PDB file of C-alpha atoms in Angstrom:
ATOM      1  CA  MET A   1     -20.512 -10.792 -50.777  1.00 50.00           C
ATOM      2  CA  LEU A   2     -23.239 -11.029 -48.129  1.00 50.00           C
ATOM      3  CA  MET A   3     -21.684 -14.186 -46.719  1.00 56.00           C
ATOM      4  CA  ILE A   4     -18.304 -12.477 -46.464  1.00 50.00           C
ATOM      5  CA  ARG A   5     -19.815  -9.545 -44.569  1.00 51.00           C
ATOM      6  CA  LEU A   6     -21.582 -11.908 -42.174  1.00 51.00           C
ATOM      7  CA  LEU A   7     -18.328 -13.795 -41.629  1.00 51.00           C
ATOM      8  CA  VAL A   8     -16.424 -10.565 -40.880  1.00 46.00           C
ATOM      9  CA  LEU A   9     -19.155  -9.493 -38.444  1.00 48.00           C
ATOM     10  CA  LEU A  10     -19.052 -12.858 -36.696  1.00 49.00           C
ATOM     11  CA  VAL A  11     -15.265 -12.737 -36.338  1.00 47.00           C
ATOM     12  CA  GLY A  12     -15.529  -9.217 -34.912  1.00 51.00           C
ATOM     13  CA  LEU A  13     -18.085 -10.308 -32.323  1.00 47.00           C
ATOM     14  CA  LEU A  14     -15.986 -13.307 -31.311  1.00 49.00           C
ATOM     15  CA  THR A  15     -12.942 -11.076 -30.928  1.00 48.00           C
ATOM     16  CA  LEU A  16     -14.901  -8.630 -28.790  1.00 43.00           C
ATOM     17  CA  PHE A  17     -16.179 -11.276 -26.393  1.00 45.00           C
ATOM     18  CA  SER A  18     -12.885 -13.157 -26.234  1.00 45.00           C
ATOM     19  CA  HIS A  19     -11.278 -10.413 -24.104  1.00 46.00           C
ATOM     20  CA  PRO A  20     -11.518 -11.210 -20.378  1.00 48.00           C
ATOM     21  CA  THR A  21     -13.714  -8.974 -18.246  1.00 47.00           C
ATOM     22  CA  SER A  22     -10.794  -8.277 -15.938  1.00 47.00           C
ATOM     23  CA  ALA A  23      -8.714  -6.900 -18.810  1.00 50.00           C
ATOM     24  CA  TRP A  24     -11.577  -4.626 -19.863  1.00 51.00           C
ATOM     25  CA  ALA A  25     -12.038  -3.413 -16.289  1.00 53.00           C
ATOM     26  CA  GLY A  26      -8.311  -2.790 -15.964  1.00 57.00           C
ATOM     27  CA  THR A  27      -8.345  -0.697 -19.129  1.00 75.00           C
ATOM     28  CA  LYS A  28     -11.326   1.348 -17.937  1.00 86.00           C
ATOM     29  CA  TYR A  29      -9.580   1.893 -14.611  1.00 87.00           C
ATOM     30  CA  GLU A  30      -6.385   3.105 -16.270  1.00 89.00           C
ATOM     31  CA  GLU A  31      -8.357   5.448 -18.520  1.00 90.00           C
ATOM     32  CA  GLY A  32     -10.331   6.890 -15.608  1.00 91.00           C
ATOM     33  CA  LEU A  33      -7.213   7.293 -13.482  1.00 90.00           C
ATOM     34  CA  LYS A  34      -5.400   9.072 -16.312  1.00 92.00           C
ATOM     35  CA  GLN A  35      -8.326  11.466 -16.838  1.00 93.00           C
ATOM     36  CA  LEU A  36      -8.302  12.394 -13.154  1.00 94.00           C
ATOM     37  CA  ALA A  37      -4.518  12.849 -13.136  1.00 92.00           C
ATOM     38  CA  ASP A  38      -4.654  14.924 -16.324  1.00 93.00           C
ATOM     39  CA  GLY A  39      -7.308  17.130 -14.729  1.00 93.00           C
ATOM     40  CA  VAL A  40      -5.093  17.686 -11.703  1.00 93.00           C
ATOM     41  CA  ALA A  41      -2.082  18.497 -13.901  1.00 93.00           C
ATOM     42  CA  GLU A  42      -4.131  20.909 -16.025  1.00 93.00           C
ATOM     43  CA  GLY A  43      -5.482  22.676 -12.940  1.00 93.00           C
ATOM     44  CA  ALA A  44      -2.018  23.004 -11.410  1.00 93.00           C
ATOM     45  CA  ALA A  45      -0.627  24.372 -14.676  1.00 92.00           C
ATOM     46  CA  LYS A  46      -3.333  27.033 -14.883  1.00 93.00           C
ATOM     47  CA  VAL A  47      -2.372  28.437 -11.478  1.00 92.00           C
ATOM     48  CA  LYS A  48       1.340  27.886 -12.225  1.00 92.00           C
ATOM     49  CA  LYS A  49       1.969  25.448  -9.374  1.00 92.00           C
ATOM     50  CA  GLN A  50       4.561  22.714  -9.596  1.00 92.00           C
ATOM     51  CA  ARG A  51       4.772  20.646  -6.394  1.00 93.00           C
ATOM     52  CA  LEU A  52       1.692  18.745  -5.160  1.00 93.00           C
ATOM     53  CA  ALA A  53       0.922  17.021  -1.861  1.00 91.00           C
ATOM     54  CA  PHE A  54      -1.738  14.289  -2.060  1.00 91.00           C
ATOM     55  CA  LEU A  55      -3.894  13.495   0.958  1.00 89.00           C
ATOM     56  CA  ASP A  56      -5.883  10.309   1.471  1.00 88.00           C
ATOM     57  CA  LEU A  57      -9.212  10.366  -0.322  1.00 90.00           C
ATOM     58  CA  ILE A  58     -12.197  10.009   2.020  1.00 90.00           C
ATOM     59  CA  ASP A  59     -15.558   8.288   1.681  1.00 89.00           C
ATOM     60  CA  GLY A  60     -19.004   9.843   1.923  1.00 87.00           C
ATOM     61  CA  LYS A  61     -18.796   9.733   5.727  1.00 86.00           C
ATOM     62  CA  GLY A  62     -15.604  11.764   5.758  1.00 84.00           C
ATOM     63  CA  GLU A  63     -13.396   8.839   6.787  1.00 84.00           C
ATOM     64  CA  SER A  64     -10.123   7.722   5.283  1.00 82.00           C
ATOM     65  CA  THR A  65     -10.228   4.187   3.908  1.00 84.00           C
ATOM     66  CA  PRO A  66      -7.658   1.744   2.480  1.00 86.00           C
ATOM     67  CA  MET A  67      -9.138   2.386  -0.973  1.00 88.00           C
ATOM     68  CA  GLY A  68      -8.727   6.147  -0.468  1.00 88.00           C
ATOM     69  CA  GLN A  69      -5.085   5.638   0.499  1.00 86.00           C
ATOM     70  CA  PHE A  70      -4.565   3.395  -2.527  1.00 88.00           C
ATOM     71  CA  LEU A  71      -6.081   5.888  -4.978  1.00 91.00           C
ATOM     72  CA  ALA A  72      -4.058   8.767  -3.537  1.00 89.00           C
ATOM     73  CA  GLU A  73      -0.905   6.697  -4.142  1.00 87.00           C
ATOM     74  CA  GLU A  74      -2.062   5.781  -7.651  1.00 89.00           C
ATOM     75  CA  LEU A  75      -2.835   9.385  -8.608  1.00 91.00           C
ATOM     76  CA  GLY A  76       0.489  10.613  -7.262  1.00 89.00           C
ATOM     77  CA  THR A  77       2.317   7.912  -9.206  1.00 87.00           C
ATOM     78  CA  GLN A  78       0.400   8.782 -12.396  1.00 89.00           C
ATOM     79  CA  ILE A  79       1.389  12.447 -12.001  1.00 89.00           C
ATOM     80  CA  MET A  80       5.050  11.535 -11.474  1.00 86.00           C
ATOM     81  CA  VAL A  81       5.067   9.225 -14.500  1.00 83.00           C
ATOM     82  CA  ALA A  82       3.870  12.113 -16.675  1.00 83.00           C
ATOM     83  CA  GLY A  83       6.944  14.018 -15.494  1.00 82.00           C
ATOM     84  CA  GLU A  84       5.467  17.514 -15.688  1.00 84.00           C
ATOM     85  CA  LEU A  85       4.928  17.992 -11.939  1.00 90.00           C
ATOM     86  CA  THR A  86       6.580  16.819  -8.743  1.00 91.00           C
ATOM     87  CA  VAL A  87       4.772  15.068  -5.905  1.00 91.00           C
ATOM     88  CA  VAL A  88       5.575  15.280  -2.197  1.00 90.00           C
ATOM     89  CA  ASP A  89       6.362  11.899  -0.668  1.00 87.00           C
ATOM     90  CA  ARG A  90       3.133  10.826   1.031  1.00 78.00           C
ATOM     91  CA  THR A  91       4.934   9.622   4.144  1.00 79.00           C
ATOM     92  CA  LEU A  92       6.438  13.097   4.537  1.00 85.00           C
ATOM     93  CA  ALA A  93       3.074  14.760   3.883  1.00 85.00           C
ATOM     94  CA  TYR A  94       1.243  12.570   6.384  1.00 81.00           C
ATOM     95  CA  SER A  95       3.875  12.869   9.130  1.00 84.00           C
ATOM     96  CA  THR A  96       4.059  16.656   8.702  1.00 87.00           C
ATOM     97  CA  LEU A  97       0.280  17.107   8.973  1.00 83.00           C
ATOM     98  CA  LYS A  98       0.146  14.696  11.902  1.00 82.00           C
ATOM     99  CA  LYS A  99       2.903  16.594  13.698  1.00 86.00           C
ATOM    100  CA  LEU A 100       0.940  19.827  13.264  1.00 84.00           C
ATOM    101  CA  HIS A 101      -2.310  18.118  14.382  1.00 81.00           C
ATOM    102  CA  VAL A 102      -4.100  18.651  11.068  1.00 77.00           C
ATOM    103  CA  ASP A 103      -6.469  15.776  10.282  1.00 70.00           C
ATOM    104  CA  HIS A 104      -8.449  17.542   7.548  1.00 72.00           C
ATOM    105  CA  ILE A 105      -8.244  20.705   5.470  1.00 79.00           C
ATOM    106  CA  ASP A 106     -10.547  23.648   6.108  1.00 76.00           C
ATOM    107  CA  SER A 107     -10.303  27.391   6.684  1.00 77.00           C
ATOM    108  CA  ALA A 108      -9.893  26.863  10.439  1.00 75.00           C
ATOM    109  CA  HIS A 109      -6.496  25.278   9.766  1.00 76.00           C
ATOM    110  CA  ALA A 110      -5.308  27.916   7.278  1.00 84.00           C
ATOM    111  CA  LYS A 111      -2.274  29.112   9.260  1.00 88.00           C
ATOM    112  CA  THR A 112      -1.245  25.604  10.229  1.00 88.00           C
ATOM    113  CA  LEU A 113      -1.659  24.514   6.632  1.00 87.00           C
ATOM    114  CA  GLN A 114       0.719  27.256   5.522  1.00 90.00           C
ATOM    115  CA  GLN A 115       3.310  25.928   7.980  1.00 91.00           C
ATOM    116  CA  ALA A 116       2.843  22.395   6.672  1.00 89.00           C
ATOM    117  CA  ALA A 117       3.153  23.519   3.050  1.00 90.00           C
ATOM    118  CA  LYS A 118       6.339  25.401   3.852  1.00 92.00           C
ATOM    119  CA  ALA A 119       7.804  22.399   5.676  1.00 92.00           C
ATOM    120  CA  MET A 120       7.184  20.036   2.753  1.00 91.00           C
ATOM    121  CA  ARG A 121       7.629  22.720   0.045  1.00 92.00           C
ATOM    122  CA  ALA A 122       4.154  22.052  -1.380  1.00 92.00           C
ATOM    123  CA  ASP A 123       2.498  24.496  -3.795  1.00 92.00           C
ATOM    124  CA  LEU A 124      -0.891  22.766  -3.733  1.00 93.00           C
ATOM    125  CA  PHE A 125      -2.732  20.188  -1.670  1.00 92.00           C
ATOM    126  CA  VAL A 126      -4.907  17.588  -3.378  1.00 93.00           C
ATOM    127  CA  ASP A 127      -7.694  15.843  -1.491  1.00 91.00           C
ATOM    128  CA  GLY A 128     -10.910  14.206  -2.600  1.00 92.00           C
ATOM    129  CA  VAL A 129     -14.058  12.217  -1.944  1.00 94.00           C
ATOM    130  CA  ILE A 130     -15.062   8.774  -3.251  1.00 94.00           C
ATOM    131  CA  LEU A 131     -18.780   8.033  -3.607  1.00 94.00           C
ATOM    132  CA  ASP A 132     -20.151   4.588  -4.407  1.00 91.00           C
ATOM    133  CA  THR A 133     -22.791   4.848  -7.164  1.00 92.00           C
ATOM    134  CA  PRO A 134     -24.617   2.249  -9.293  1.00 90.00           C
ATOM    135  CA  ASP A 135     -22.465   3.287 -12.274  1.00 89.00           C
ATOM    136  CA  GLY A 136     -19.149   2.934 -10.436  1.00 91.00           C
ATOM    137  CA  LEU A 137     -17.047   5.083  -8.139  1.00 92.00           C
ATOM    138  CA  GLN A 138     -17.484   8.825  -8.464  1.00 95.00           C
ATOM    139  CA  VAL A 139     -14.203  10.511  -7.533  1.00 94.00           C
ATOM    140  CA  THR A 140     -14.111  14.250  -6.887  1.00 95.00           C
ATOM    141  CA  LEU A 141     -10.691  15.836  -6.396  1.00 95.00           C
ATOM    142  CA  ARG A 142      -9.950  19.321  -5.088  1.00 94.00           C
ATOM    143  CA  LEU A 143      -6.871  21.470  -5.613  1.00 94.00           C
ATOM    144  CA  ILE A 144      -6.424  23.500  -2.436  1.00 92.00           C
ATOM    145  CA  SER A 145      -4.307  26.610  -2.001  1.00 92.00           C
ATOM    146  CA  PRO A 146      -2.086  26.446   1.109  1.00 90.00           C
ATOM    147  CA  SER A 147      -2.352  30.219   1.547  1.00 89.00           C
ATOM    148  CA  ASN A 148      -6.018  30.199   2.579  1.00 89.00           C
ATOM    149  CA  ALA A 149      -7.037  26.516   2.652  1.00 88.00           C
ATOM    150  CA  GLN A 150      -9.616  27.191  -0.065  1.00 91.00           C
ATOM    151  CA  PRO A 151     -10.248  24.967  -3.108  1.00 92.00           C
ATOM    152  CA  ILE A 152      -9.303  26.621  -6.389  1.00 92.00           C
ATOM    153  CA  ARG A 153     -10.332  23.842  -8.766  1.00 93.00           C
ATOM    154  CA  ALA A 154     -12.304  20.582  -8.749  1.00 94.00           C
ATOM    155  CA  ILE A 155     -11.986  17.531 -10.978  1.00 94.00           C
ATOM    156  CA  ARG A 156     -14.581  14.763 -11.201  1.00 95.00           C
ATOM    157  CA  GLY A 157     -14.395  11.371 -12.840  1.00 93.00           C
ATOM    158  CA  MET A 158     -15.619   7.781 -12.664  1.00 93.00           C
ATOM    159  CA  LEU A 159     -13.704   4.599 -11.906  1.00 92.00           C
ATOM    160  CA  PRO A 160     -14.963   1.008 -12.232  1.00 90.00           C
ATOM    161  CA  LYS A 161     -15.389  -1.104  -9.121  1.00 86.00           C
ATOM    162  CA  ALA A 162     -13.662  -3.951 -10.936  1.00 80.00           C
ATOM    163  CA  GLY A 163     -10.041  -4.200 -12.034  1.00 78.00           C
ATOM    164  CA  PRO A 164      -7.477  -3.122  -9.413  1.00 81.00           C
ATOM    165  CA  LEU A 165     -10.273  -1.842  -7.125  1.00 84.00           C
ATOM    166  CA  ASN A 166     -12.067  -5.188  -7.091  1.00 81.00           C
ATOM    167  CA  VAL A 167     -10.172  -6.244  -3.971  1.00 78.00           C
ATOM    168  CA  PHE A 168     -11.940  -3.551  -1.937  1.00 79.00           C
ATOM    169  CA  PHE A 169     -15.408  -4.855  -2.859  1.00 75.00           C
ATOM    170  CA  LYS A 170     -15.085  -8.596  -2.405  1.00 64.00           C
ATOM    171  CA  LYS A 171     -17.703  -9.838   0.034  1.00 56.00           C
ATOM    172  CA  GLU A 172     -16.782 -12.003   2.958  1.00 45.00           C
ATOM    173  CA  GLU A 173     -17.639 -15.623   2.380  1.00 47.00           C
ATOM    174  CA  THR A 174     -18.727 -17.949   5.160  1.00 46.00           C
ATOM    175  CA  PRO A 175     -16.081 -20.657   5.383  1.00 52.00           C
ATOM    176  CA  GLN A 176     -17.412 -24.134   4.662  1.00 54.00           C
ATOM    177  CA  PRO A 177     -16.969 -26.708   7.428  1.00 56.00           C
ATOM    178  CA  ILE A 178     -14.175 -29.161   6.772  1.00 55.00           C
ATOM    179  CA  MET A 179     -15.180 -32.807   7.087  1.00 55.00           C
ATOM    180  CA  ASN A 180     -12.768 -34.927   9.067  1.00 53.00           C
ATOM    181  CA  ILE A 181     -12.491 -38.361   7.435  1.00 49.00           C
ATOM    182  CA  ASN A 182     -10.284 -39.917  10.096  1.00 52.00           C
ATOM    183  CA  SER A 183      -7.183 -38.412   8.561  1.00 48.00           C
ATOM    184  CA  PRO A 184      -4.000 -38.698  10.626  1.00 49.00           C
ATOM    185  CA  LYS A 185      -3.130 -35.631  12.652  1.00 48.00           C
ATOM    186  CA  GLU A 186      -0.356 -33.525  11.199  1.00 49.00           C
ATOM    187  CA  ALA A 187       2.550 -32.444  13.321  1.00 44.00           C
ATOM    188  CA  PRO A 188       2.209 -28.825  14.521  1.00 48.00           C
ATOM    189  CA  THR A 189       4.068 -26.247  12.473  1.00 48.00           C
ATOM    190  CA  PRO A 190       7.265 -25.095  14.206  1.00 49.00           C
ATOM    191  CA  VAL A 191       7.025 -21.668  15.762  1.00 61.00           C
ATOM    192  CA  GLY A 192      10.300 -20.548  14.209  1.00 78.00           C
ATOM    193  CA  LEU A 193      12.468 -17.807  15.645  1.00 87.00           C
ATOM    194  CA  GLY A 194       9.619 -15.441  16.450  1.00 90.00           C
ATOM    195  CA  THR A 195       5.984 -14.721  15.729  1.00 92.00           C
ATOM    196  CA  TYR A 196       3.720 -11.690  15.483  1.00 94.00           C
ATOM    197  CA  ARG A 197      -0.038 -11.941  15.064  1.00 92.00           C
ATOM    198  CA  ASN A 198      -2.941  -9.478  14.705  1.00 92.00           C
ATOM    199  CA  GLU A 199      -6.492  -9.630  13.346  1.00 90.00           C
ATOM    200  CA  TYR A 200      -5.230  -9.364   9.757  1.00 91.00           C
ATOM    201  CA  TYR A 201      -2.187 -11.597   9.465  1.00 94.00           C
ATOM    202  CA  GLU A 202       0.420 -13.707  11.215  1.00 93.00           C
ATOM    203  CA  MET A 203       4.133 -13.242  10.602  1.00 93.00           C
ATOM    204  CA  VAL A 204       6.551 -16.049  11.472  1.00 93.00           C
ATOM    205  CA  ILE A 205      10.315 -15.494  11.328  1.00 93.00           C
ATOM    206  CA  ARG A 206      11.631 -18.798   9.991  1.00 90.00           C
ATOM    207  CA  SER A 207      15.363 -18.103   9.984  1.00 90.00           C
ATOM    208  CA  ILE A 208      18.070 -15.453   9.844  1.00 90.00           C
ATOM    209  CA  GLU A 209      21.100 -16.098   7.662  1.00 88.00           C
ATOM    210  CA  LEU A 210      24.185 -13.958   8.205  1.00 86.00           C
ATOM    211  CA  GLN A 211      26.670 -13.514   5.338  1.00 84.00           C
ATOM    212  CA  ALA A 212      29.448 -10.947   5.826  1.00 80.00           C
ATOM    213  CA  ASN A 213      27.623  -7.651   6.300  1.00 85.00           C
ATOM    214  CA  ARG A 214      24.207  -8.914   5.148  1.00 87.00           C
ATOM    215  CA  ALA A 215      21.431 -10.509   7.177  1.00 89.00           C
ATOM    216  CA  LYS A 216      18.662 -12.318   5.291  1.00 91.00           C
ATOM    217  CA  VAL A 217      15.416 -12.735   7.207  1.00 91.00           C
ATOM    218  CA  ASP A 218      13.267 -15.583   5.891  1.00 91.00           C
ATOM    219  CA  LEU A 219       9.644 -15.264   6.998  1.00 91.00           C
ATOM    220  CA  THR A 220       6.098 -16.310   6.179  1.00 92.00           C
ATOM    221  CA  ILE A 221       2.935 -14.199   6.117  1.00 93.00           C
ATOM    222  CA  GLU A 222      -0.499 -15.793   6.542  1.00 93.00           C
ATOM    223  CA  ASN A 223      -3.710 -13.895   5.824  1.00 92.00           C
ATOM    224  CA  LEU A 224      -5.988 -14.522   8.825  1.00 91.00           C
ATOM    225  CA  SER A 225      -8.892 -12.437   7.519  1.00 87.00           C
ATOM    226  CA  ARG A 226     -11.703 -13.319   5.136  1.00 83.00           C
ATOM    227  CA  ARG A 227     -10.700 -10.634   2.650  1.00 86.00           C
ATOM    228  CA  ASP A 228      -7.840 -10.217   0.217  1.00 86.00           C
ATOM    229  CA  LEU A 229      -4.919  -8.598   1.991  1.00 88.00           C
ATOM    230  CA  LYS A 230      -1.938  -6.531   0.900  1.00 90.00           C
ATOM    231  CA  LEU A 231       0.950  -6.152   3.330  1.00 91.00           C
ATOM    232  CA  LEU A 232       3.374  -3.300   2.702  1.00 90.00           C
ATOM    233  CA  CYS A 233       6.044  -1.856   4.984  1.00 91.00           C
ATOM    234  CA  ARG A 234       8.355   1.174   5.029  1.00 90.00           C
ATOM    235  CA  LEU A 235      11.789   0.460   3.600  1.00 88.00           C
ATOM    236  CA  GLN A 236      13.837   2.819   5.783  1.00 88.00           C
ATOM    237  CA  GLU A 237      11.886   2.350   9.012  1.00 91.00           C
ATOM    238  CA  THR A 238      11.762  -1.458   8.892  1.00 93.00           C
ATOM    239  CA  LEU A 239      15.137  -2.533  10.244  1.00 93.00           C
ATOM    240  CA  LEU A 240      17.113  -4.981  12.358  1.00 92.00           C
ATOM    241  CA  LYS A 241      19.061  -4.134  15.499  1.00 92.00           C
ATOM    242  CA  ASP A 242      21.724  -6.456  16.836  1.00 89.00           C
ATOM    243  CA  GLU A 243      22.584  -7.013  20.486  1.00 88.00           C
ATOM    244  CA  GLN A 244      25.105  -4.140  20.370  1.00 86.00           C
ATOM    245  CA  GLY A 245      22.344  -1.749  19.276  1.00 86.00           C
ATOM    246  CA  THR A 246      23.697  -1.410  15.732  1.00 88.00           C
ATOM    247  CA  ALA A 247      20.962  -0.808  13.161  1.00 90.00           C
ATOM    248  CA  TRP A 248      20.916  -2.900   9.980  1.00 90.00           C
ATOM    249  CA  HIS A 249      18.999  -1.208   7.162  1.00 92.00           C
ATOM    250  CA  GLN A 250      17.374  -2.348   3.930  1.00 90.00           C
ATOM    251  CA  GLY A 251      18.629  -1.191   0.558  1.00 86.00           C
ATOM    252  CA  VAL A 252      16.507  -0.843  -2.562  1.00 82.00           C
ATOM    253  CA  GLY A 253      18.912  -2.952  -4.600  1.00 81.00           C
ATOM    254  CA  ASP A 254      18.573  -5.973  -2.302  1.00 83.00           C
ATOM    255  CA  ASN A 255      14.808  -5.644  -1.852  1.00 83.00           C
ATOM    256  CA  ARG A 256      13.397  -4.674  -5.257  1.00 79.00           C
ATOM    257  CA  GLU A 257      10.521  -7.146  -4.938  1.00 77.00           C
ATOM    258  CA  GLY A 258      10.417  -7.126  -1.144  1.00 83.00           C
ATOM    259  CA  LEU A 259       7.716  -6.410   1.405  1.00 88.00           C
ATOM    260  CA  CYS A 260       8.719  -2.758   1.681  1.00 89.00           C
ATOM    261  CA  THR A 261       8.992  -1.961  -2.030  1.00 84.00           C
ATOM    262  CA  HIS A 262       6.465  -4.141  -3.812  1.00 83.00           C
ATOM    263  CA  GLY A 263       4.474  -5.638  -0.935  1.00 87.00           C
ATOM    264  CA  ILE A 264       2.727  -8.996  -0.881  1.00 88.00           C
ATOM    265  CA  GLU A 265      -0.901  -9.781  -1.756  1.00 88.00           C
ATOM    266  CA  LEU A 266      -2.680 -12.715  -0.133  1.00 89.00           C
ATOM    267  CA  SER A 267      -6.113 -14.212  -0.617  1.00 87.00           C
ATOM    268  CA  PRO A 268      -8.017 -15.294   2.531  1.00 86.00           C
ATOM    269  CA  ARG A 269      -6.207 -17.943   4.629  1.00 84.00           C
ATOM    270  CA  ARG A 270      -3.303 -17.927   2.177  1.00 88.00           C
ATOM    271  CA  LYS A 271       0.317 -18.133   3.332  1.00 89.00           C
ATOM    272  CA  GLU A 272       3.349 -16.884   1.404  1.00 89.00           C
ATOM    273  CA  ARG A 273       7.083 -16.696   1.980  1.00 90.00           C
ATOM    274  CA  ALA A 274       9.111 -13.473   1.855  1.00 89.00           C
ATOM    275  CA  VAL A 275      12.741 -12.482   2.387  1.00 90.00           C
ATOM    276  CA  LEU A 276      14.040  -9.197   3.787  1.00 92.00           C
ATOM    277  CA  THR A 277      17.722  -8.358   3.297  1.00 92.00           C
ATOM    278  CA  PHE A 278      19.470  -5.977   5.702  1.00 92.00           C
ATOM    279  CA  THR A 279      22.968  -4.503   5.483  1.00 90.00           C
ATOM    280  CA  GLY A 280      25.104  -3.703   8.509  1.00 87.00           C
ATOM    281  CA  SER A 281      28.703  -3.496   9.601  1.00 76.00           C
ATOM    282  CA  SER A 282      30.964  -6.399   8.679  1.00 69.00           C
ATOM    283  CA  GLU A 283      32.904  -5.761  11.893  1.00 71.00           C
ATOM    284  CA  THR A 284      29.876  -6.521  14.084  1.00 69.00           C
ATOM    285  CA  ALA A 285      29.842 -10.056  15.484  1.00 75.00           C
ATOM    286  CA  ALA A 286      26.062 -10.224  15.725  1.00 81.00           C
ATOM    287  CA  THR A 287      24.365 -13.346  17.092  1.00 84.00           C
ATOM    288  CA  GLN A 288      20.939 -11.985  18.005  1.00 89.00           C
ATOM    289  CA  PHE A 289      18.597  -9.467  16.387  1.00 91.00           C
ATOM    290  CA  THR A 290      15.440  -7.472  16.993  1.00 93.00           C
ATOM    291  CA  LEU A 291      13.108  -6.813  14.059  1.00 94.00           C
ATOM    292  CA  HIS A 292      11.461  -3.377  13.976  1.00 95.00           C
ATOM    293  CA  PHE A 293       8.596  -3.560  11.461  1.00 95.00           C
ATOM    294  CA  SER A 294       6.894  -0.353  10.248  1.00 92.00           C
ATOM    295  CA  GLU A 295       3.663  -0.971   8.341  1.00 92.00           C
ATOM    296  CA  THR A 296       1.745   1.086   5.781  1.00 89.00           C
ATOM    297  CA  LEU A 297      -0.791  -1.541   4.662  1.00 88.00           C
ATOM    298  CA  PRO A 298      -3.167  -2.884   5.822  1.00 89.00           C
ATOM    299  CA  ARG A 299      -2.736  -0.750   8.987  1.00 87.00           C
ATOM    300  CA  ARG A 300      -1.404   2.697   8.311  1.00 84.00           C
ATOM    301  CA  ASP A 301       1.527   3.693  10.555  1.00 84.00           C
ATOM    302  CA  ALA A 302       1.263   0.544  12.681  1.00 89.00           C
ATOM    303  CA  SER A 303       4.505  -0.903  14.003  1.00 91.00           C
ATOM    304  CA  PHE A 304       5.677  -3.804  16.111  1.00 93.00           C
ATOM    305  CA  VAL A 305       8.851  -5.383  17.417  1.00 94.00           C
ATOM    306  CA  ILE A 306       9.937  -9.029  17.522  1.00 92.00           C
ATOM    307  CA  ASP A 307      13.051  -9.555  19.606  1.00 90.00           C
ATOM    308  CA  GLY A 308      15.196 -12.460  20.713  1.00 88.00           C
ATOM    309  CA  LEU A 309      15.843 -13.576  17.129  1.00 90.00           C
ATOM    310  CA  LYS A 310      18.928 -15.770  17.325  1.00 88.00           C
ATOM    311  CA  ILE A 311      20.852 -16.807  14.243  1.00 84.00           C
ATOM    312  CA  GLY A 312      20.361 -20.501  13.523  1.00 69.00           C
ATOM    313  CA  SER A 313      18.705 -21.185  16.876  1.00 50.00           C
ATOM    314  CA  PRO A 314      14.891 -21.368  16.556  1.00 56.00           C
ATOM    315  CA  SER A 315      13.139 -20.520  19.779  1.00 44.00           C
ATOM    316  CA  GLU A 316      10.054 -18.658  20.820  1.00 41.00           C
ATOM    317  CA  SER A 317      10.815 -14.986  21.158  1.00 42.00           C
ATOM    318  CA  THR A 318       9.101 -12.291  23.088  1.00 41.00           C
ATOM    319  CA  LEU A 319       6.922  -9.720  21.401  1.00 44.00           C
ATOM    320  CA  THR A 320       6.308  -6.119  22.308  1.00 42.00           C
ATOM    321  CA  THR A 321       4.094  -3.559  20.635  1.00 42.00           C
ATOM    322  CA  PRO A 322       4.456   0.191  21.018  1.00 41.00           C
TER     323      PRO A 322
END
């Protein structure tokens, strides 16, 4: 009997330690996120509010960060999945507050906040602060009444630094020098139809294929930074314009796993291929396009234009930035 008990205990320990750390961290993250979202839902229910507008969470210095933007998106999604409350589209919330010159919520902006809430039909605003502690990330959320810009409830929880948030804590590594052992020089990579480059990534338009009323843009994205990178764009605002000025838009059905719906994640110095599909008029005899790219990650509300993109005729194109 004793041997059987020892065997059962041993099997239990092996089972416990066989689970990867990443899976455990992911579970802890999901649990913590759900607790925060449940706290928000409970607070909104107590004051009988239905429609929430999430703002970017800030750090201890009062600054918005990519992690704060990510968590605001995650919390809003968690609330919507529960189905009890509605959430204002964050693009609408951000553009409305920006238009009214509101960069943070306090009593000094009470009247302006009322205008913003009316414009986006929000019953409550949700903001918060993320503090880095030895035990993990301490997240404090506030439910704020648009009528007086005062918090009416606070929710606090902990999230692990691992799991989905691990990407925001990876340290930069010094690249190791590459030894040249008299290897033959490779031919330079073709420029393609057009190129855009910033401190985070390089985008190269490889080709544009036109089929009836659809234009498929084949491109590559290379992470130029030393950190993991996620590139995400806006579906409706990222578009093509042909030489007649006709706009070609993206549809959700053609871009379910695209840059503007799912995004692309790249490790440092990694390059990946992506395809954007645009729909336009079948009556337009387009031969040249301009790509208007509207970004949400890694640079919020950044945009750029690559023009001179000719179908089936690779050539360097000019680049303009707004």
